[in-house]
XYZ file of C-alpha atoms in Angstrom:
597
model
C 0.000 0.000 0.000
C 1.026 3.655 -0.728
C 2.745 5.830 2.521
C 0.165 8.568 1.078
C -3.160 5.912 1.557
C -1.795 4.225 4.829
C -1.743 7.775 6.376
C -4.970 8.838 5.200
C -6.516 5.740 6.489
C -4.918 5.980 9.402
C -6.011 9.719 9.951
C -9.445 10.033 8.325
C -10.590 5.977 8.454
C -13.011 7.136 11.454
C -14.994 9.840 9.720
C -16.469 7.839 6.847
C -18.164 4.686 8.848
C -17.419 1.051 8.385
C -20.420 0.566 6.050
C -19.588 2.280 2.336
C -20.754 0.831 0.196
C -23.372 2.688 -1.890
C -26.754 1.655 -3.012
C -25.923 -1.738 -1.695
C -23.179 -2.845 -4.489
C -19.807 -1.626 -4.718
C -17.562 -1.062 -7.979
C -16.904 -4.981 -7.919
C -20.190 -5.893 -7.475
C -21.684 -3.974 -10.430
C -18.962 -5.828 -12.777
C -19.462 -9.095 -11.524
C -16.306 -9.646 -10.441
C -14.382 -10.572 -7.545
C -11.870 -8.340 -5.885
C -8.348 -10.045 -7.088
C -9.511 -9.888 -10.542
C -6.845 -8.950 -13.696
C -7.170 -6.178 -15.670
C -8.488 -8.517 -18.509
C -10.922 -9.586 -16.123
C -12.438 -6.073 -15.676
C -12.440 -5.168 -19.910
C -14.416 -8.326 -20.547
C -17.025 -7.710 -17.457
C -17.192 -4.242 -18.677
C -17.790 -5.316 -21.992
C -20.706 -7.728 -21.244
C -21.839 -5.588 -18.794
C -22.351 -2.550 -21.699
C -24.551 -5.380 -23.750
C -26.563 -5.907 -21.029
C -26.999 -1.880 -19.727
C -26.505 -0.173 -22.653
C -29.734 1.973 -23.285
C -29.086 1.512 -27.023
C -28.255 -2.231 -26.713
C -32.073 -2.214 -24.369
C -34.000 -0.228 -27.026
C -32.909 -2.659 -29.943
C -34.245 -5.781 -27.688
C -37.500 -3.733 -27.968
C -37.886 -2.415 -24.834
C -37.870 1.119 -22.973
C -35.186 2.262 -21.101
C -35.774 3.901 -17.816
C -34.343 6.913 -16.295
C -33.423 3.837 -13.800
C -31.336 2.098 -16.413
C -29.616 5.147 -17.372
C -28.610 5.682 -14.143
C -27.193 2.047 -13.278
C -25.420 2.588 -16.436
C -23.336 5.150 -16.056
C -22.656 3.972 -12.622
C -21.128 0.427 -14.149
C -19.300 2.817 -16.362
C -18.092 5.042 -13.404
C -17.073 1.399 -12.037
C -15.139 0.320 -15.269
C -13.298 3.836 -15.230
C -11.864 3.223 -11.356
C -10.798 -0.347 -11.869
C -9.258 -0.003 -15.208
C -6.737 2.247 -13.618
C -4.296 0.781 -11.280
C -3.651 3.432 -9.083
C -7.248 4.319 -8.572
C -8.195 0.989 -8.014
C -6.116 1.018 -5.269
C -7.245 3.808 -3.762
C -10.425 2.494 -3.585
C -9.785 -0.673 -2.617
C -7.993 1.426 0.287
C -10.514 3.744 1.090
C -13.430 2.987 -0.650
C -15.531 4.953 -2.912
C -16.622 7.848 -0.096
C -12.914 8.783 0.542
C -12.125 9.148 -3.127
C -14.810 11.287 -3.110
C -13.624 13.271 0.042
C -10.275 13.114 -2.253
C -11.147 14.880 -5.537
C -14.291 17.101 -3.857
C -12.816 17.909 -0.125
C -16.320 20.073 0.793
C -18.533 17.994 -1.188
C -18.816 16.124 2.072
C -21.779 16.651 4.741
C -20.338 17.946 7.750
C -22.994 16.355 9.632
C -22.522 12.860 8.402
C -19.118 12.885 9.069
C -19.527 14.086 12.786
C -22.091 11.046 13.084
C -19.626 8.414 11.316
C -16.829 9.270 14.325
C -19.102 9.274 16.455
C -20.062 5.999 16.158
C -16.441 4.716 14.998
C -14.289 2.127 17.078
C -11.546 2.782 19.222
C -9.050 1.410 17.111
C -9.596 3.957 14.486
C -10.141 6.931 17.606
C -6.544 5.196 18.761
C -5.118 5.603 15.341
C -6.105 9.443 15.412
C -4.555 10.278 19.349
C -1.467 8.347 18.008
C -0.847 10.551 15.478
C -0.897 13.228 18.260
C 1.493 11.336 20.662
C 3.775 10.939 17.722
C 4.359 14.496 16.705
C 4.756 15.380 20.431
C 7.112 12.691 20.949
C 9.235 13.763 17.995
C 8.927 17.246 19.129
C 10.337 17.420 22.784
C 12.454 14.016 22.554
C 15.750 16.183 21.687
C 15.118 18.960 24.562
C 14.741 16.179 26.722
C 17.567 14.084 25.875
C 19.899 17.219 25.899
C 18.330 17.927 29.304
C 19.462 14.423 30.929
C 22.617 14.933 29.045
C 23.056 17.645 30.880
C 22.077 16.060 35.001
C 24.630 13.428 33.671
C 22.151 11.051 33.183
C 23.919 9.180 29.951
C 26.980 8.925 32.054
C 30.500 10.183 31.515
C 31.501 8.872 28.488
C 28.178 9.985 26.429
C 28.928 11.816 23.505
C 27.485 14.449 22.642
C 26.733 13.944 19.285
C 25.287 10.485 20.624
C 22.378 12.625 21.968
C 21.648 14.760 19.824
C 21.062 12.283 17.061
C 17.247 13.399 16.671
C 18.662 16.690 15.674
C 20.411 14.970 12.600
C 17.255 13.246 11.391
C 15.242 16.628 11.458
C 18.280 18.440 9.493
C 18.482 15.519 7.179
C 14.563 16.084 6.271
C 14.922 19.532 5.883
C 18.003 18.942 3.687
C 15.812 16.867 1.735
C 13.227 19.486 1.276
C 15.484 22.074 0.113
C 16.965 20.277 -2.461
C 13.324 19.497 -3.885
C 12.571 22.114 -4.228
C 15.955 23.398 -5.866
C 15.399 20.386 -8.199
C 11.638 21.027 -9.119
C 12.912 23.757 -11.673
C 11.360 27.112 -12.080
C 7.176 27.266 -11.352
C 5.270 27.090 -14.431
C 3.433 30.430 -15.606
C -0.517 29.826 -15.740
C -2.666 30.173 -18.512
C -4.263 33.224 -17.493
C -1.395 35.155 -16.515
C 0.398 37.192 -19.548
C 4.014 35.950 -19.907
C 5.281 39.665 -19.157
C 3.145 40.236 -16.075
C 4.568 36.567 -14.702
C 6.829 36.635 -12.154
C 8.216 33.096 -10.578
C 7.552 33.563 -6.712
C 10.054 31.376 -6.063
C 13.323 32.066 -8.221
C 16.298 29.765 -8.525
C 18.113 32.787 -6.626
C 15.616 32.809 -3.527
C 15.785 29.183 -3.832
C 19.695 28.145 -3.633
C 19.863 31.353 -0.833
C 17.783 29.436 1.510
C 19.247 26.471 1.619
C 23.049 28.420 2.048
C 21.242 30.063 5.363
C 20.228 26.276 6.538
C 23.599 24.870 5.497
C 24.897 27.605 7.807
C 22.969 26.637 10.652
C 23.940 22.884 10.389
C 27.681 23.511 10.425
C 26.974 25.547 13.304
C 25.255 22.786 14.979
C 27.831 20.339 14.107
C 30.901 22.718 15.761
C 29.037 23.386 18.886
C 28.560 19.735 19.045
C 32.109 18.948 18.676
C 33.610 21.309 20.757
C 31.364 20.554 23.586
C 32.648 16.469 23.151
C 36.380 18.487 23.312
C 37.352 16.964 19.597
C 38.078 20.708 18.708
C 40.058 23.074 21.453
C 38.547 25.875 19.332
C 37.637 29.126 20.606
C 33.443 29.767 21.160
C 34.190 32.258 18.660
C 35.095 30.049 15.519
C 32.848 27.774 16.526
C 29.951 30.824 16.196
C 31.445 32.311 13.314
C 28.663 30.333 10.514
C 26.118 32.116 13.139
C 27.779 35.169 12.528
C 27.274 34.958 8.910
C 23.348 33.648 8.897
C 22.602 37.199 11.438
C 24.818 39.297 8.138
C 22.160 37.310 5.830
C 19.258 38.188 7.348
C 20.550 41.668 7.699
C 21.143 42.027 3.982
C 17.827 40.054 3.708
C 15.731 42.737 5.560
C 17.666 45.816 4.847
C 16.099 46.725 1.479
C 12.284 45.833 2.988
C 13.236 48.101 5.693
C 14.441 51.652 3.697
C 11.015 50.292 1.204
C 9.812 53.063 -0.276
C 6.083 53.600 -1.255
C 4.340 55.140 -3.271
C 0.971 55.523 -5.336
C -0.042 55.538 -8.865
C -1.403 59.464 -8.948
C 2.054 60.053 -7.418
C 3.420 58.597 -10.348
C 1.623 60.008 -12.649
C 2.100 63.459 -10.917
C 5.741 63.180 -11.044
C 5.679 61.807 -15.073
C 2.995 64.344 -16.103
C 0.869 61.126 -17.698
C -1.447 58.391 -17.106
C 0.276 55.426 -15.725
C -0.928 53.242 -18.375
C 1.472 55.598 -21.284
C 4.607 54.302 -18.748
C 7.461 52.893 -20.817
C 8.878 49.684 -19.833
C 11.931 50.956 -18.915
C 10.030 53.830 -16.828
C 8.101 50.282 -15.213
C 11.169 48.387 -14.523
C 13.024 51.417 -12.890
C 10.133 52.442 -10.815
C 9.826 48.972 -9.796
C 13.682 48.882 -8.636
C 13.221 52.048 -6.207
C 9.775 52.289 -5.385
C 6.369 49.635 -4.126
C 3.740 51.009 -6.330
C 0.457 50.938 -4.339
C -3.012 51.863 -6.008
C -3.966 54.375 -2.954
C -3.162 54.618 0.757
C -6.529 53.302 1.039
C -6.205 50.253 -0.664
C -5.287 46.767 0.554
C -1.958 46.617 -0.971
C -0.609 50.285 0.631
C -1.632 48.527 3.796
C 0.317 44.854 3.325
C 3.355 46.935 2.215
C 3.217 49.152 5.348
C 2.914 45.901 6.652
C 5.751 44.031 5.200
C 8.287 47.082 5.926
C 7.520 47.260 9.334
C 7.757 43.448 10.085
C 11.057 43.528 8.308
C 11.754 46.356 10.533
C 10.841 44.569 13.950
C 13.321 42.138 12.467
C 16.390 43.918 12.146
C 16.060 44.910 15.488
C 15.725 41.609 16.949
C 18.765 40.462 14.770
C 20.845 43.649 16.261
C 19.902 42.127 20.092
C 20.810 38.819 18.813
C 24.226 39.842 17.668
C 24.839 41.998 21.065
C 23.610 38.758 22.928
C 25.953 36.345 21.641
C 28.580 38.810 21.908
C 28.617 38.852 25.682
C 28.073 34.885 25.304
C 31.496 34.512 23.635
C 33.573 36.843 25.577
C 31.920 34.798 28.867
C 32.351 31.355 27.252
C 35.933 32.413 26.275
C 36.775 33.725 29.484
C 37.605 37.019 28.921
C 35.215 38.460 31.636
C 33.311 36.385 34.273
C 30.284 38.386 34.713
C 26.898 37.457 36.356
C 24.933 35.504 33.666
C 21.826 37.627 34.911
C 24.026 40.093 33.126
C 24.877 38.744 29.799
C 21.047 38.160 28.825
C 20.265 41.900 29.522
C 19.718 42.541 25.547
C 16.671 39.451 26.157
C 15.428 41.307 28.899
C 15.132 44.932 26.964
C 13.913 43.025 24.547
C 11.137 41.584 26.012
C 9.874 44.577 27.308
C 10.055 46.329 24.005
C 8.255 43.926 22.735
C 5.197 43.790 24.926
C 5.458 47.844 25.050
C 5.472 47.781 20.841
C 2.138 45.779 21.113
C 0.351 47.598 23.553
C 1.136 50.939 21.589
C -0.160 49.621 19.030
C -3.561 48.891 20.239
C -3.812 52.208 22.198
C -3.671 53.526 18.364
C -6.127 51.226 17.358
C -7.937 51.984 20.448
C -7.777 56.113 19.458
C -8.603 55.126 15.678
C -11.957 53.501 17.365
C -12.886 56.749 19.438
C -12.130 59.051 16.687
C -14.577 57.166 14.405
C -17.218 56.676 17.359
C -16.709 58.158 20.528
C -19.840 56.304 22.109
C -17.585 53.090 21.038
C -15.773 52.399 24.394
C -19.235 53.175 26.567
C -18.730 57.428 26.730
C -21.682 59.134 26.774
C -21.694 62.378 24.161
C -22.584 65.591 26.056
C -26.154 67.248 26.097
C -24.316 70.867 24.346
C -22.386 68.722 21.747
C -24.289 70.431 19.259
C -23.517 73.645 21.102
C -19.224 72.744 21.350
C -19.085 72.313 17.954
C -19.386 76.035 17.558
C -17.643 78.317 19.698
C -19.534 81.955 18.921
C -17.771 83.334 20.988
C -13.942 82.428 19.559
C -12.282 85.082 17.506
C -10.553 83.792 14.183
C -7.042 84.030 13.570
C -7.559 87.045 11.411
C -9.267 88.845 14.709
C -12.703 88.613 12.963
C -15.726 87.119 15.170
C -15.978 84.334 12.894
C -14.063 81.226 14.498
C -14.012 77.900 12.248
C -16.114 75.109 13.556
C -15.104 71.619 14.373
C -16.764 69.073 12.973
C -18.379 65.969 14.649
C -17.547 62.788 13.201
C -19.711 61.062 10.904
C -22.586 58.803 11.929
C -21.164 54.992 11.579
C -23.709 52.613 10.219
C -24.204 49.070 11.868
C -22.051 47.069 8.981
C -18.824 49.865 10.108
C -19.524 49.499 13.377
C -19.446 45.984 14.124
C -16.102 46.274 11.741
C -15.119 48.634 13.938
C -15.569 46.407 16.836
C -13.896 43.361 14.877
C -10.759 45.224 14.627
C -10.042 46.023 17.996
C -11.457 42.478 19.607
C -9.068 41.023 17.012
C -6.230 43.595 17.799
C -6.420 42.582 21.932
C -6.672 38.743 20.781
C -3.516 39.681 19.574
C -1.708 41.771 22.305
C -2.635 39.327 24.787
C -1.459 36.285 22.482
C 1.713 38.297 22.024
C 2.269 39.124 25.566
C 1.410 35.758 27.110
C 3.228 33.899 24.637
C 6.591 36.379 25.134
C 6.518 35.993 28.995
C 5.603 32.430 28.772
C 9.460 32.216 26.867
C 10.484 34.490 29.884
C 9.596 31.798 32.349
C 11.712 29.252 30.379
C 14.664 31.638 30.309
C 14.638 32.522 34.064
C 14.856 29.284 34.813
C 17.654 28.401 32.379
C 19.680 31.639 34.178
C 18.618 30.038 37.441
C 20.566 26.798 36.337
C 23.516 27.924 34.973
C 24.166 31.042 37.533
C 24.554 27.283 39.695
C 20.999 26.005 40.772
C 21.195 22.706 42.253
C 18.284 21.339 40.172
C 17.510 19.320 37.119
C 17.994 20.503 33.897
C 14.045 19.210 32.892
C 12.571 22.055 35.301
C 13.735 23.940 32.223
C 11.497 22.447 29.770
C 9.003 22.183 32.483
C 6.109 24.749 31.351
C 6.672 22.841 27.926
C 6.156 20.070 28.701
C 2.785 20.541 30.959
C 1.383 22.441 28.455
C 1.480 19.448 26.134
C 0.264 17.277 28.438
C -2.432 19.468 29.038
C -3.028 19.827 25.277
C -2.801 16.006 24.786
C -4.909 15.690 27.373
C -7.748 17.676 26.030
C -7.491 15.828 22.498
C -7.809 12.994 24.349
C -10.671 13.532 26.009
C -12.194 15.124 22.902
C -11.156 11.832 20.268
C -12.370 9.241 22.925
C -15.162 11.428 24.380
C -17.414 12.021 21.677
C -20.181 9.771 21.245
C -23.457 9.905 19.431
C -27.160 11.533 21.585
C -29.310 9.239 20.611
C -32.838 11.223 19.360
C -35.609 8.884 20.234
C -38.638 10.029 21.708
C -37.055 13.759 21.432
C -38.617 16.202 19.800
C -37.779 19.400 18.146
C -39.498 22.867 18.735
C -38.004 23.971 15.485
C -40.372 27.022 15.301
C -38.805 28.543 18.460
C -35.524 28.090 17.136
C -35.998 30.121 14.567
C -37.762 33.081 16.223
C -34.486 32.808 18.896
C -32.198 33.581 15.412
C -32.105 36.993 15.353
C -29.023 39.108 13.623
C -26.488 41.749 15.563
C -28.372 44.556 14.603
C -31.730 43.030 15.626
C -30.041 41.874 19.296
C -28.546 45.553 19.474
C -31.944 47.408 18.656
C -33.746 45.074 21.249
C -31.287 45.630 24.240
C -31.513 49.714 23.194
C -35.481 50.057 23.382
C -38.943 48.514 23.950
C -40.945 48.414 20.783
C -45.173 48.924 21.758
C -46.866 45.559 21.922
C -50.788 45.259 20.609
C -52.336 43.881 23.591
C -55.292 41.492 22.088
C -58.749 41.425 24.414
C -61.329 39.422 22.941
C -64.792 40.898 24.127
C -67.392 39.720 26.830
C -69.981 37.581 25.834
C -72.490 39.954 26.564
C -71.167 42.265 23.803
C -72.026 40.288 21.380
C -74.895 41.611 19.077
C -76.419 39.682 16.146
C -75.275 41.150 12.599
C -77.152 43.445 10.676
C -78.953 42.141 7.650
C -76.615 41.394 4.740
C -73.627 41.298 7.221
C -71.362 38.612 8.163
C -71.150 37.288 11.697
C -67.405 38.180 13.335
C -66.087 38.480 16.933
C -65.185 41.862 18.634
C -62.123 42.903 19.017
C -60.525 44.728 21.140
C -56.664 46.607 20.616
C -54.959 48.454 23.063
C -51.750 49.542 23.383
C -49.363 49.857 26.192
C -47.584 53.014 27.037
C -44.319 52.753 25.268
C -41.221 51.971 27.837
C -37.666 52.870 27.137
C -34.431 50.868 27.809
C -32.115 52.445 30.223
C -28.502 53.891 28.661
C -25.845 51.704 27.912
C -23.092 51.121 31.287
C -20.193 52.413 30.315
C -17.279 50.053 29.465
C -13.674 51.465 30.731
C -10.975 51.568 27.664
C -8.200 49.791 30.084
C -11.249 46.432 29.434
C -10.590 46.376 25.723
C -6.778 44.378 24.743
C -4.724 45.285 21.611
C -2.744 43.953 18.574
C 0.266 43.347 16.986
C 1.833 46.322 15.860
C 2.962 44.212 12.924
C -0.656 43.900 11.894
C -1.716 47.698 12.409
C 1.179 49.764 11.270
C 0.979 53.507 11.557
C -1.237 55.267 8.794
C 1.146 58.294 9.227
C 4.056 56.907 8.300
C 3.845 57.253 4.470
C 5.873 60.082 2.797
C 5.698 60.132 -1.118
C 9.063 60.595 -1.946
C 9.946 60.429 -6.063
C 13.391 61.526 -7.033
C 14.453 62.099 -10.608
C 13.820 59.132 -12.552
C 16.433 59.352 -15.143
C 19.218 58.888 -12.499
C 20.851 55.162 -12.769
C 18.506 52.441 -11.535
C 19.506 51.527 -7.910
C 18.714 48.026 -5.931
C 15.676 47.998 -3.791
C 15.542 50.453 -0.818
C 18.478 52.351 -1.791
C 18.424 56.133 -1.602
């Protein structure tokens, strides 16, 4: 069997049932045949099979073929076409006919059937599923944990060093393996529907070939460290970091040019050229494209995935300058130049970490202020009774001393659609800040405690990977209980007030208007039997009714919700809008690499 079908089944064998066979025959069974038949086997069914089915082959026998025969027809022919191939015919024999369906038409699927087939799978297959889980973890933490005993002398003294970290090796091997697929798969092939002057290969031979230099770097540097901790080199820390030193000057040259990005838009183009955009020269194109990132607007997606990209790359260089002051005071402490306080040498990770949880959080209080500006009733203020009277000060004096001061105008009413975007973008910008933060100062846990041992804490070495590792567990434990938990609530005997389901449904707007106010509600009184008077002649006989209205009662005002409640996002993901500067130089000078002045 294929590794590609043997993980599938073992994966996805639980959401399509035991029974699948469909309209109680399978591919075999419409043939006639038996499942180790030949290939000759299956054109000679097929063929005797079309005599048989065939509507034409029916209607010369004299009689009338159904919508029915039609149907079984082309389903002997669907058959024919799946066991006349070889590999199709073993995926099906592997995973029947529903899976090659889940296969070719991922979301043709019903969601709901395949909640009810794992629900009513075995354990085996539930087993198969957690395995996978238990695998990835193992393969995961295994190295941290063997360098760990390594470490508490657990191995003994005549471990090696490149002994342990043998896992290590496998995952560089793999990743080896990967680059030079890719090098070999040859340049991407343009589509159809893409000009061949507008095509550009995402991923050139260039980018390519310069990846796998910046692994090959880190794997030397692996394989150094490794040897001078086993003392087979007497090499200084600072050979042994020098491919290190080279990947940081890579991703320094890597970054650079995203960093000093310069932006601009189309009418600033075309303002600077004096004509449309669309009467640009190629060579006008090609040098514009070598010193500028052409944007259609700075309101337009792409002006803000640029601002985007520059920043990020930004952030980065940054983090690669604390990096390289880092392992500087590493080497001159390894090499025993200085014997500071290791609380000492990781003082750039410290700054670092609070610059990065102060970055965040500045950039949701903008997001924050972008919110109020927009709707200052956002964040639970109430708008004063005289707004209408601020707006116009009458009695300001104008800059040129006459009685006429300018007015300031009141932001514009947001409809329901902007402001439940509104509201999207800041919930999604303090998912972030908080997923930033916790994850940062979860890291600072792991690094106090690796300070703790090697300042001289008596200790193992696994209290290090401790948080890790319980937060696995913890995750294991939870797809555990959700793969073995899940069973099927049986529906006998239950029934369904589907009618109040549907008046429950109501949309955000509806919800907000109802929380806001009380809409008057028809009171219906039908009359007292003594009211009742016989119809006049030619009139129709018909109750009395009786509609009254109570008085109409208001909701009470919103509480207000304090701005220090709302959390923020990455400043990655919300650059600054006031950072673009249109900046076009002569265009005649000589082109110039990417974010060069």
């Amino acid at each position: 069997m294929r590794y590609d079908l043997a993980f599938f089944l073992c994966c996805c064998k639980s959401f399509f049932g035991s029974d699948d066979v469909a309209d109680g025959e399978d591919f075999y069974s419409l043939l006639g045949l038996e499942r180790d038949a030949s290939q000759d086997d299956i054109k000679k069914a097929y063929k005797k099979k079309s005599l048989l089915m065939h509507p034409d082959k029916i209607a010369q026998r004299g009689k009338v073929a159904t919508e029915e025969d039609q149907a079984r027809f082309t389903r002997m022919k669907e058959a024919y076409e799946v066991l006349s191939d070889e590999h199709k015919r073993e995926t099906y024999d592997a995973i029947g006919e529903r899976g090659m369906k889940w296969l070719d038409e991922p979301f043709s699927l019903d969601p709901q059937e395949l909640a009810h087939n794992f629900a009513t799978s075995s354990i085996i297959d539930r087993s198969k599923i957690f395995g996978i889980f238990v695998g990835i973890a193992v393969a995961v933490f295994l190295l941290p944990f063997m360098i760990c005993l390594q470490v508490d002398g657990a191995f003994g003294e005549k471990s090696s060093w490149m002994g342990v970290l043998f896992p290590l090796w496998i995952w560089d091997i793999l990743i080896l393996f990967y680059h030079s697929r890719v090098i070999m798969m040859g340049p991407i092939a343009r589509p159809d529907h893409i000009p061949a002057e507008d095509w550009i290969d995402p991923l050139p031979m260039k980018k390519r070939i310069f990846s796998l230099v910046r692994f090959v770097l880190i794997v030397l540097f692996e394989i150094l460290a490794a040897m001078k901790l086993d003392t087979t080199l007497n090499w200084q820390w600072i050979i042994i970091f020098f491919p290190l030193y080279i990947w940081e000057t890579t991703t320094l040259y890597k970054k650079l040019p995203l960093a000093r990005m310069r932006i601009v838009t189309v009418e600033d183009l075309e303002a600077a050229l004096g004509k449309p955009f669309s009467q640009f020269t190629a060579a006008e194109k090609e040098l514009i494209g070598k010193r500028y990132s052409v944007v259609p607007s700075t309101s337009s997606p792409e002006f803000e995935a640029a601002q985007k990209l520059k920043l990020r790359a930004r952030h980065d260089m940054i983090k690669s300058g604390f990096r390289i002051v880092f392992v500087f005071l590493l080497l001159v402490q390894l090499d025993g130049y200085v014997e500071w306080n290791w609380w000492l040498i990781f003082t750039p990770f410290w700054i670092m970490t609070v610059l990065f949880c102060y970055a965040n959080y500045q950039a949701f209080t903008e997001v924050q202020q972008m919110a109020a500006e927009k709707d200052p009733t956002f964040f639970g203020l109430k708008k004063d009774k005289n707004d209408s009277d601020a707006s116009t000060n009458y009695g300001a004096m104008g800059k040129d001393g006459s009685g006429a001061a300018p007015t300031q105008q009141k932001p514009p009413d947001l409809t329901d659609e902007e402001r439940e975007e509104l509201k999207a973008q800041v919930m999604a910008s303090s998912s972030r800040l908080c997923s930033k933060c916790c994850s940062q100062g979860f890291l600072l846990i792991i690094v106090l405690v690796f300070v703790t041992k090697i300042q001289g804490g008596e200790f193992s070495a696994i209290w290090i990977i401790s948080p890790v590792l319980f937060v696995a567990g913890m995750i294991l434990c939870i797809i555990g209980c959700a793969i073995f938990g899940i069973t099927e609530v049986p529906t006998d005997g239950i029934e369904f007030d589907t009618a109040q389901v549907e008046s429950d449904v109501e949309s955000p707007v509806e919800r907000r208007q109802a929380s806001r106010f009380t809409a008057p509600v028809a009171q219906y009184t039908p009359a007292p039997s003594n009211a009742y008077a016989p119809p006049a002649a030619g009139q129709s006989a018909s109750p009395t009714v009786v509609i009254t209205a109570p008085p109409t009662s208001t909701a009470s005002a919103p509480e207000n919700v304090p701005i220090s409640s709302i959390s923020p996002p990455d400043l990655l993901d919300n650059p600054p809008t006031n950072q673009y500067t249109p900046v076009v130089t002569n265009l005649s000078a000589t082109p110039t690499q990417p974010g060069t002045n």
